[in-house]
Amino acid sequence: MTVRPRGSLSLQAAPHRRFNPLLREWVLVSPHRTERPWLGKVEKLAPSSVSQYDPGCYLCPGNERAGGTRNPNYPSTFVFDNDYPALLPHAPGGAVNEGTLIVAEGEAGNCRVGCFSPRHDLTISRMSQSGLRAVVDMWTEQFQELEKIEWVRHIQIFENRGALMGASNPHPHCQIWSNATLPNIPERELNSFEEYRNDKKSCLLCDYLQLEMQHDERIVCQNEAFAVVVPFWALWPFETLVLSKRHFAAMSDLSDAERGLLGDILRRITTRYDNIFETSFPYSMGFHQSPVNGHAHQEWHFHAHYFPPLLRSATVQKFMVGYELLGSPQRDITPEAAAQRLAAASETLS
Ligand code: H2U
Ligand code: ZN
């Protein structure tokens, strides 16, 4: 039987696709599928007790890293050049182009690693207000320092948390990559921001946040400066978007109060994450800030994405395979159901 759907669309019951206006692509949503039995891979829970100091950790104060450098006895945050950088500042230029089909360009960049604290066990969700403030200050200083390098066009600050996301070490840390061209995803977001601003004379994410505030069904938590929402087009089961309430482009625009409030909102969302599956919740997160060293970017709206891999418990993860690699990404649990679970979760660690 081939019947095309007619009538009004039930977003909570019927298969449908949702549009992601930042990436301008579609996500398939299959709410009717959430009850299917799970006979696939079950992840083992990582041991939960992590000590404050690990003599074998390459990020703990005083310890030796690969290549022999010894970390200082740092008391707060600590940034160093990645010992295995994916990008090099003096990469040779030049390009290859064979009939527009075999195309390559040299790419210059810097890769750094930033420790959040000397404590091996202090995840963002467990950090104090002053500890979090030091992390936001570290990110802002790094952004401001890297944007001074005239060939740097983009600065990506990100955190891989947990072995499931490929993090090499439980010691809370981030990576900071800066490079000479815009990476694929920020470039697509930039095009969307620009086109939206040209068409509507307003900001894509300011308008989107206003809609989400009106609906109030996908907002997870908020403070005076930031809101966390499961975006309407979320692809990962518990994906969230952290939006600044004020329109600005990058960390260098944060006011003193906003720096504190950014730390606050990150602690609150990560605590909710840890609580929903009673585990130290794995994720990749990162900030999307405007490109640097070109013209001013009035269209860009500062935000952060959280992409957690867990699906229905601490041991069941979502895989991006099959149709998602070949066709479109797809999800079962609706963004609204995920937002309800996150909104109901406690902001205190149990
Ligand atoms: P993850 O964020 O995926 O855990 O990566 C941590 C980085 O730390 C990784 O890029 C670097 C790796 O190259 N690293 C060092 O710079 N020095 C070391 O001694 C080990 C790992
Ligand atoms: Zn450590």
Tab-separated table of C-alpha atoms and ligand atoms in Angstrom:
chain	number	residue	atom	x	y	z
A	1	MET	CA	0.000	0.000	0.000
A	2	THR	CA	1.498	3.390	-0.907
A	3	VAL	CA	-0.437	6.173	0.768
A	4	ARG	CA	1.032	9.653	1.187
A	5	PRO	CA	0.166	11.271	4.521
A	6	ARG	CA	-2.596	13.867	4.454
A	7	GLY	CA	-4.241	16.087	7.034
A	8	SER	CA	-2.620	17.675	10.058
A	9	LEU	CA	0.787	16.465	11.143
A	10	SER	CA	1.192	14.983	14.630
A	11	LEU	CA	4.778	15.672	15.652
A	12	GLN	CA	4.488	13.235	18.572
A	13	ALA	CA	3.060	10.256	16.714
A	14	ALA	CA	3.770	10.228	12.989
A	15	PRO	CA	7.038	9.940	11.056
A	16	HIS	CA	8.090	13.317	9.726
A	17	ARG	CA	11.166	15.319	8.849
A	18	ARG	CA	12.306	18.491	10.579
A	19	PHE	CA	14.412	21.260	9.079
A	20	ASN	CA	17.652	22.411	10.678
A	21	PRO	CA	17.921	26.105	9.689
A	22	LEU	CA	21.539	26.386	10.897
A	23	LEU	CA	22.823	23.613	8.644
A	24	ARG	CA	19.934	23.748	6.173
A	25	GLU	CA	19.383	20.017	6.202
A	26	TRP	CA	16.594	17.659	7.240
A	27	VAL	CA	16.371	15.249	10.181
A	28	LEU	CA	13.985	12.286	10.049
A	29	VAL	CA	11.933	11.854	13.257
A	30	SER	CA	10.253	8.507	13.981
A	31	PRO	CA	8.317	8.894	17.273
A	32	HIS	CA	6.316	5.691	16.749
A	33	ARG	CA	9.513	3.613	16.969
A	34	THR	CA	10.572	4.255	20.563
A	35	GLU	CA	9.095	1.026	21.926
A	36	ARG	CA	11.149	-1.307	19.761
A	37	PRO	CA	13.109	-3.970	21.669
A	38	TRP	CA	16.868	-3.509	22.051
A	39	LEU	CA	19.035	-6.547	21.316
A	40	GLY	CA	22.106	-4.637	20.187
A	41	LYS	CA	25.295	-3.499	21.817
A	42	VAL	CA	25.161	-2.725	25.553
A	43	GLU	CA	27.995	-0.512	26.800
A	44	LYS	CA	29.704	-1.348	30.088
A	45	LEU	CA	29.488	1.383	32.711
A	46	ALA	CA	32.827	3.108	33.310
A	47	PRO	CA	33.982	2.820	36.952
A	48	SER	CA	32.548	5.861	38.731
A	49	SER	CA	35.201	6.445	41.408
A	50	VAL	CA	37.924	8.674	39.991
A	51	SER	CA	40.657	9.936	42.326
A	52	GLN	CA	41.679	13.593	42.699
A	53	TYR	CA	45.182	12.859	41.432
A	54	ASP	CA	46.376	10.090	39.117
A	55	PRO	CA	50.137	9.518	38.928
A	56	GLY	CA	49.673	8.043	35.428
A	57	CYS	CA	47.664	10.993	34.042
A	58	TYR	CA	49.411	13.187	31.479
A	59	LEU	CA	47.252	16.175	32.506
A	60	CYS	CA	47.678	16.124	36.306
A	61	PRO	CA	50.037	18.775	37.795
A	62	GLY	CA	53.690	17.783	38.031
A	63	ASN	CA	53.288	14.742	35.733
A	64	GLU	CA	55.213	14.015	32.560
A	65	ARG	CA	53.526	14.188	29.157
A	66	ALA	CA	54.330	12.228	26.021
A	67	GLY	CA	57.567	13.612	24.626
A	68	GLY	CA	58.950	14.269	28.099
A	69	THR	CA	57.593	17.737	28.990
A	70	ARG	CA	56.607	17.970	32.662
A	71	ASN	CA	53.425	19.861	33.612
A	72	PRO	CA	53.930	22.654	36.162
A	73	ASN	CA	52.241	22.391	39.558
A	74	TYR	CA	49.397	24.528	38.236
A	75	PRO	CA	46.850	25.745	40.823
A	76	SER	CA	43.904	26.598	38.500
A	77	THR	CA	43.568	26.171	34.706
A	78	PHE	CA	46.488	25.152	32.466
A	79	VAL	CA	46.917	25.441	28.686
A	80	PHE	CA	49.690	23.819	26.624
A	81	ASP	CA	50.450	23.177	22.956
A	82	ASN	CA	49.144	19.745	21.946
A	83	ASP	CA	52.052	17.292	21.765
A	84	TYR	CA	50.349	15.588	18.792
A	85	PRO	CA	48.832	18.570	16.954
A	86	ALA	CA	46.501	17.922	14.028
A	87	LEU	CA	47.506	21.284	12.560
A	88	LEU	CA	50.864	23.041	12.349
A	89	PRO	CA	51.412	26.815	12.247
A	90	HIS	CA	54.010	26.557	9.494
A	91	ALA	CA	52.248	24.092	7.212
A	92	PRO	CA	53.418	24.558	3.622
A	93	GLY	CA	50.997	26.457	1.378
A	94	GLY	CA	50.252	25.355	-2.158
A	95	ALA	CA	47.332	23.551	-3.703
A	96	VAL	CA	46.383	20.638	-5.929
A	97	ASN	CA	43.531	20.812	-8.422
A	98	GLU	CA	42.955	18.247	-11.116
A	99	GLY	CA	39.843	19.124	-13.070
A	100	THR	CA	38.038	20.260	-9.858
A	101	LEU	CA	37.893	16.572	-8.841
A	102	ILE	CA	41.150	15.990	-7.031
A	103	VAL	CA	41.504	19.093	-4.902
A	104	ALA	CA	43.664	19.867	-1.860
A	105	GLU	CA	45.103	22.909	-0.092
A	106	GLY	CA	47.755	23.353	2.592
A	107	GLU	CA	46.198	24.327	5.946
A	108	ALA	CA	47.906	26.149	8.804
A	109	GLY	CA	46.709	26.046	12.410
A	110	ASN	CA	47.431	25.671	16.114
A	111	CYS	CA	46.210	22.987	18.522
A	112	ARG	CA	46.198	23.466	22.278
A	113	VAL	CA	44.886	21.500	25.240
A	114	GLY	CA	43.303	23.292	28.234
A	115	CYS	CA	42.919	21.646	31.667
A	116	PHE	CA	39.910	22.905	33.637
A	117	SER	CA	41.467	22.346	37.055
A	118	PRO	CA	44.381	20.548	38.727
A	119	ARG	CA	41.813	18.054	40.058
A	120	HIS	CA	41.652	14.845	38.010
A	121	ASP	CA	38.041	14.197	39.083
A	122	LEU	CA	36.354	17.624	38.770
A	123	THR	CA	33.964	17.526	35.833
A	124	ILE	CA	32.154	20.763	34.857
A	125	SER	CA	29.110	19.462	36.750
A	126	ARG	CA	31.180	19.211	39.956
A	127	MET	CA	33.067	22.490	39.752
A	128	SER	CA	32.538	25.496	42.038
A	129	GLN	CA	31.343	28.847	40.711
A	130	SER	CA	34.864	30.299	41.013
A	131	GLY	CA	36.399	27.241	39.346
A	132	LEU	CA	33.978	27.583	36.435
A	133	ARG	CA	34.699	31.281	36.188
A	134	ALA	CA	38.405	30.448	35.792
A	135	VAL	CA	37.523	28.078	32.912
A	136	VAL	CA	35.446	30.744	31.119
A	137	ASP	CA	38.272	33.262	31.649
A	138	MET	CA	40.740	30.756	30.193
A	139	TRP	CA	38.547	30.220	27.104
A	140	THR	CA	38.118	33.973	26.629
A	141	GLU	CA	41.861	34.660	26.988
A	142	GLN	CA	42.657	31.915	24.499
A	143	PHE	CA	40.138	33.316	22.019
A	144	GLN	CA	41.564	36.825	22.389
A	145	GLU	CA	45.149	35.620	22.077
A	146	LEU	CA	44.504	33.455	19.020
A	147	GLU	CA	42.485	36.087	17.182
A	148	LYS	CA	45.589	38.312	17.291
A	149	ILE	CA	47.342	35.910	14.889
A	150	GLU	CA	46.559	37.578	11.565
A	151	TRP	CA	46.137	34.379	9.507
A	152	VAL	CA	43.780	32.719	12.025
A	153	ARG	CA	40.215	32.750	10.709
A	154	HIS	CA	38.448	30.346	13.060
A	155	ILE	CA	38.843	29.280	16.709
A	156	GLN	CA	37.173	26.060	17.837
A	157	ILE	CA	36.979	25.367	21.568
A	158	PHE	CA	35.553	21.912	22.310
A	159	GLU	CA	35.383	19.226	24.971
A	160	ASN	CA	35.227	15.481	24.375
A	161	ARG	CA	33.982	13.979	27.598
A	162	GLY	CA	34.027	10.257	28.364
A	163	ALA	CA	35.560	7.252	26.655
A	164	LEU	CA	32.401	6.818	24.519
A	165	MET	CA	33.215	10.122	22.797
A	166	GLY	CA	36.844	9.184	22.288
A	167	ALA	CA	38.232	11.305	25.132
A	168	SER	CA	41.691	9.978	25.865
A	169	ASN	CA	41.640	10.887	29.546
A	170	PRO	CA	39.012	11.506	32.291
A	171	HIS	CA	40.939	14.555	33.577
A	172	PRO	CA	38.551	17.413	32.650
A	173	HIS	CA	40.023	19.238	29.676
A	174	CYS	CA	39.182	20.863	26.377
A	175	GLN	CA	40.922	21.294	23.076
A	176	ILE	CA	41.416	24.556	21.213
A	177	TRP	CA	42.059	24.365	17.492
A	178	SER	CA	42.530	27.490	15.417
A	179	ASN	CA	43.118	27.548	11.698
A	180	ALA	CA	43.339	29.596	8.554
A	181	THR	CA	40.041	28.610	6.924
A	182	LEU	CA	36.482	28.090	8.146
A	183	PRO	CA	35.694	24.446	8.948
A	184	ASN	CA	32.670	22.926	7.152
A	185	ILE	CA	30.029	23.326	9.866
A	186	PRO	CA	30.800	26.923	10.915
A	187	GLU	CA	30.887	27.827	7.226
A	188	ARG	CA	27.391	26.396	6.723
A	189	GLU	CA	26.150	28.199	9.838
A	190	LEU	CA	27.710	31.453	8.619
A	191	ASN	CA	25.893	31.159	5.280
A	192	SER	CA	22.602	30.522	7.109
A	193	PHE	CA	23.091	33.472	9.477
A	194	GLU	CA	23.958	35.755	6.550
A	195	GLU	CA	21.073	34.690	4.356
A	196	TYR	CA	18.563	34.948	7.214
A	197	ARG	CA	19.812	38.433	8.107
A	198	ASN	CA	19.605	39.563	4.470
A	199	ASP	CA	16.063	38.196	4.073
A	200	LYS	CA	14.515	39.113	7.430
A	201	LYS	CA	16.737	41.929	8.717
A	202	SER	CA	17.058	40.078	12.038
A	203	CYS	CA	19.067	37.274	13.640
A	204	LEU	CA	18.257	33.613	13.058
A	205	LEU	CA	18.999	32.534	16.637
A	206	CYS	CA	17.460	35.620	18.311
A	207	ASP	CA	14.231	34.853	16.448
A	208	TYR	CA	14.488	31.127	17.160
A	209	LEU	CA	15.034	31.701	20.901
A	210	GLN	CA	11.993	33.966	20.991
A	211	LEU	CA	9.868	31.209	19.418
A	212	GLU	CA	11.195	28.629	21.884
A	213	MET	CA	10.409	30.945	24.818
A	214	GLN	CA	6.834	31.319	23.528
A	215	HIS	CA	6.343	27.549	23.070
A	216	ASP	CA	8.130	26.646	26.310
A	217	GLU	CA	8.199	22.942	25.482
A	218	ARG	CA	11.843	22.430	24.539
A	219	ILE	CA	13.526	24.806	27.038
A	220	VAL	CA	15.567	22.813	29.568
A	221	CYS	CA	16.865	25.567	31.865
A	222	GLN	CA	17.912	29.200	31.769
A	223	ASN	CA	19.508	32.031	33.711
A	224	GLU	CA	19.571	35.800	33.088
A	225	ALA	CA	22.017	35.505	30.185
A	226	PHE	CA	21.641	32.017	28.639
A	227	ALA	CA	18.974	29.456	27.772
A	228	VAL	CA	19.419	25.757	27.047
A	229	VAL	CA	17.027	24.226	24.544
A	230	VAL	CA	16.679	20.846	22.860
A	231	PRO	CA	16.517	22.257	19.342
A	232	PHE	CA	13.428	21.429	17.269
A	233	TRP	CA	15.798	19.787	14.757
A	234	ALA	CA	17.975	17.947	17.344
A	235	LEU	CA	19.582	14.881	15.888
A	236	TRP	CA	21.265	13.240	18.903
A	237	PRO	CA	18.717	11.947	21.485
A	238	PHE	CA	19.662	14.480	24.193
A	239	GLU	CA	21.333	17.103	22.036
A	240	THR	CA	21.078	20.660	23.367
A	241	LEU	CA	21.856	24.155	22.173
A	242	VAL	CA	23.067	26.818	24.625
A	243	LEU	CA	21.950	30.245	23.395
A	244	SER	CA	22.971	33.644	24.665
A	245	LYS	CA	19.916	35.806	25.319
A	246	ARG	CA	21.768	38.885	24.135
A	247	HIS	CA	22.930	39.100	20.525
A	248	PHE	CA	26.738	39.001	20.355
A	249	ALA	CA	29.303	37.130	18.309
A	250	ALA	CA	32.067	35.741	20.505
A	251	MET	CA	33.504	35.269	24.004
A	252	SER	CA	35.418	38.527	23.720
A	253	ASP	CA	31.984	40.266	23.870
A	254	LEU	CA	30.953	38.620	27.180
A	255	SER	CA	30.326	41.057	30.026
A	256	ASP	CA	31.758	40.304	33.447
A	257	ALA	CA	28.381	39.050	34.674
A	258	GLU	CA	27.871	36.945	31.516
A	259	ARG	CA	31.176	35.155	32.101
A	260	GLY	CA	29.882	33.963	35.472
A	261	LEU	CA	26.488	33.085	34.003
A	262	LEU	CA	28.073	31.043	31.205
A	263	GLY	CA	29.841	28.899	33.814
A	264	ASP	CA	26.557	28.615	35.726
A	265	ILE	CA	24.526	27.405	32.742
A	266	LEU	CA	27.170	24.846	31.718
A	267	ARG	CA	27.217	23.420	35.251
A	268	ARG	CA	23.426	23.207	35.280
A	269	ILE	CA	23.016	21.418	31.957
A	270	THR	CA	25.863	18.954	32.637
A	271	THR	CA	24.418	18.149	36.089
A	272	ARG	CA	21.053	17.421	34.464
A	273	TYR	CA	22.870	15.187	31.972
A	274	ASP	CA	24.665	13.283	34.767
A	275	ASN	CA	21.363	12.833	36.603
A	276	ILE	CA	19.142	11.517	33.791
A	277	PHE	CA	21.103	8.285	33.427
A	278	GLU	CA	22.894	8.403	36.804
A	279	THR	CA	26.274	8.352	35.142
A	280	SER	CA	29.078	10.766	34.328
A	281	PHE	CA	27.382	11.675	31.057
A	282	PRO	CA	29.585	11.533	27.932
A	283	TYR	CA	29.338	14.200	25.252
A	284	SER	CA	31.138	16.316	22.714
A	285	MET	CA	30.452	19.993	23.210
A	286	GLY	CA	31.831	23.121	21.655
A	287	PHE	CA	31.293	26.817	21.111
A	288	HIS	CA	30.394	28.351	17.790
A	289	GLN	CA	31.828	31.836	17.647
A	290	SER	CA	32.097	34.221	14.726
A	291	PRO	CA	35.027	33.979	12.322
A	292	VAL	CA	37.919	36.316	13.172
A	293	ASN	CA	40.224	38.623	11.223
A	294	GLY	CA	37.790	39.442	8.454
A	295	HIS	CA	34.965	41.964	8.538
A	296	ALA	CA	32.678	42.331	11.567
A	297	HIS	CA	30.069	39.582	11.826
A	298	GLN	CA	26.822	41.270	12.864
A	299	GLU	CA	24.853	38.222	11.752
A	300	TRP	CA	26.600	35.716	14.062
A	301	HIS	CA	24.940	34.652	17.321
A	302	PHE	CA	27.166	33.085	20.015
A	303	HIS	CA	26.075	29.562	20.950
A	304	ALA	CA	27.288	26.155	22.106
A	305	HIS	CA	26.219	22.665	21.021
A	306	TYR	CA	26.136	19.563	23.224
A	307	PHE	CA	26.126	16.257	21.325
A	308	PRO	CA	25.740	13.334	23.768
A	309	PRO	CA	25.749	9.786	22.329
A	310	LEU	CA	23.519	8.077	24.929
A	311	LEU	CA	20.076	6.949	23.838
A	312	ARG	CA	18.015	5.257	26.531
A	313	SER	CA	20.330	4.467	29.450
A	314	ALA	CA	23.938	4.795	30.532
A	315	THR	CA	24.708	1.671	28.536
A	316	VAL	CA	22.802	2.142	25.269
A	317	GLN	CA	24.253	4.551	22.765
A	318	LYS	CA	22.990	5.876	19.466
A	319	PHE	CA	24.930	4.876	16.374
A	320	MET	CA	25.111	6.978	13.238
A	321	VAL	CA	25.049	4.192	10.686
A	322	GLY	CA	23.162	2.907	7.644
A	323	TYR	CA	20.502	5.370	6.543
A	324	GLU	CA	22.201	8.162	8.484
A	325	LEU	CA	25.474	7.744	6.633
A	326	LEU	CA	23.765	7.219	3.304
A	327	GLY	CA	20.575	9.261	3.487
A	328	SER	CA	19.551	11.586	6.320
A	329	PRO	CA	20.073	11.519	10.082
A	330	GLN	CA	17.184	9.974	12.003
A	331	ARG	CA	15.960	9.921	15.602
A	332	ASP	CA	13.257	8.043	17.549
A	333	ILE	CA	12.608	9.786	20.890
A	334	THR	CA	11.223	13.233	20.030
A	335	PRO	CA	13.100	16.412	20.945
A	336	GLU	CA	10.078	17.369	23.103
A	337	ALA	CA	10.271	14.114	25.101
A	338	ALA	CA	14.027	14.575	25.583
A	339	ALA	CA	13.495	18.188	26.706
A	340	GLN	CA	10.859	17.068	29.244
A	341	ARG	CA	13.256	14.521	30.760
A	342	LEU	CA	16.073	17.037	30.960
A	343	ALA	CA	13.800	19.750	32.359
A	344	ALA	CA	12.567	17.356	35.070
A	345	ALA	CA	16.112	16.319	36.068
A	346	SER	CA	17.710	17.783	39.180
A	347	GLU	CA	20.413	20.460	39.093
A	348	THR	CA	22.025	18.956	42.187
A	349	LEU	CA	24.308	15.950	41.853
A	350	SER	CA	23.053	12.887	43.642
B	1	H2U	P1	40.864	14.301	23.905
B	1	H2U	O1	40.166	15.629	24.084
B	1	H2U	O2	40.274	13.540	22.774
B	1	H2U	O3	40.916	13.531	25.191
B	1	H2U	O4	42.378	14.594	23.505
B	1	H2U	C1	43.363	15.102	24.355
B	1	H2U	C2	44.535	15.610	23.534
B	1	H2U	O5	45.727	15.538	24.338
B	1	H2U	C3	44.845	14.824	22.269
B	1	H2U	O6	44.642	15.677	21.171
B	1	H2U	C4	46.821	15.367	23.484
B	1	H2U	C5	46.317	14.443	22.397
B	1	H2U	O7	47.022	14.697	21.194
B	1	H2U	N1	47.950	14.838	24.270
B	1	H2U	C6	49.061	15.652	24.480
B	1	H2U	O8	49.116	16.756	23.950
B	1	H2U	N2	50.080	15.202	25.274
B	1	H2U	C7	50.106	13.972	25.875
B	1	H2U	O9	51.025	13.668	26.613
B	1	H2U	C8	49.025	12.997	25.599
B	1	H2U	C9	47.833	13.509	24.816
B	2	ZN	ZN	44.764	13.967	35.857
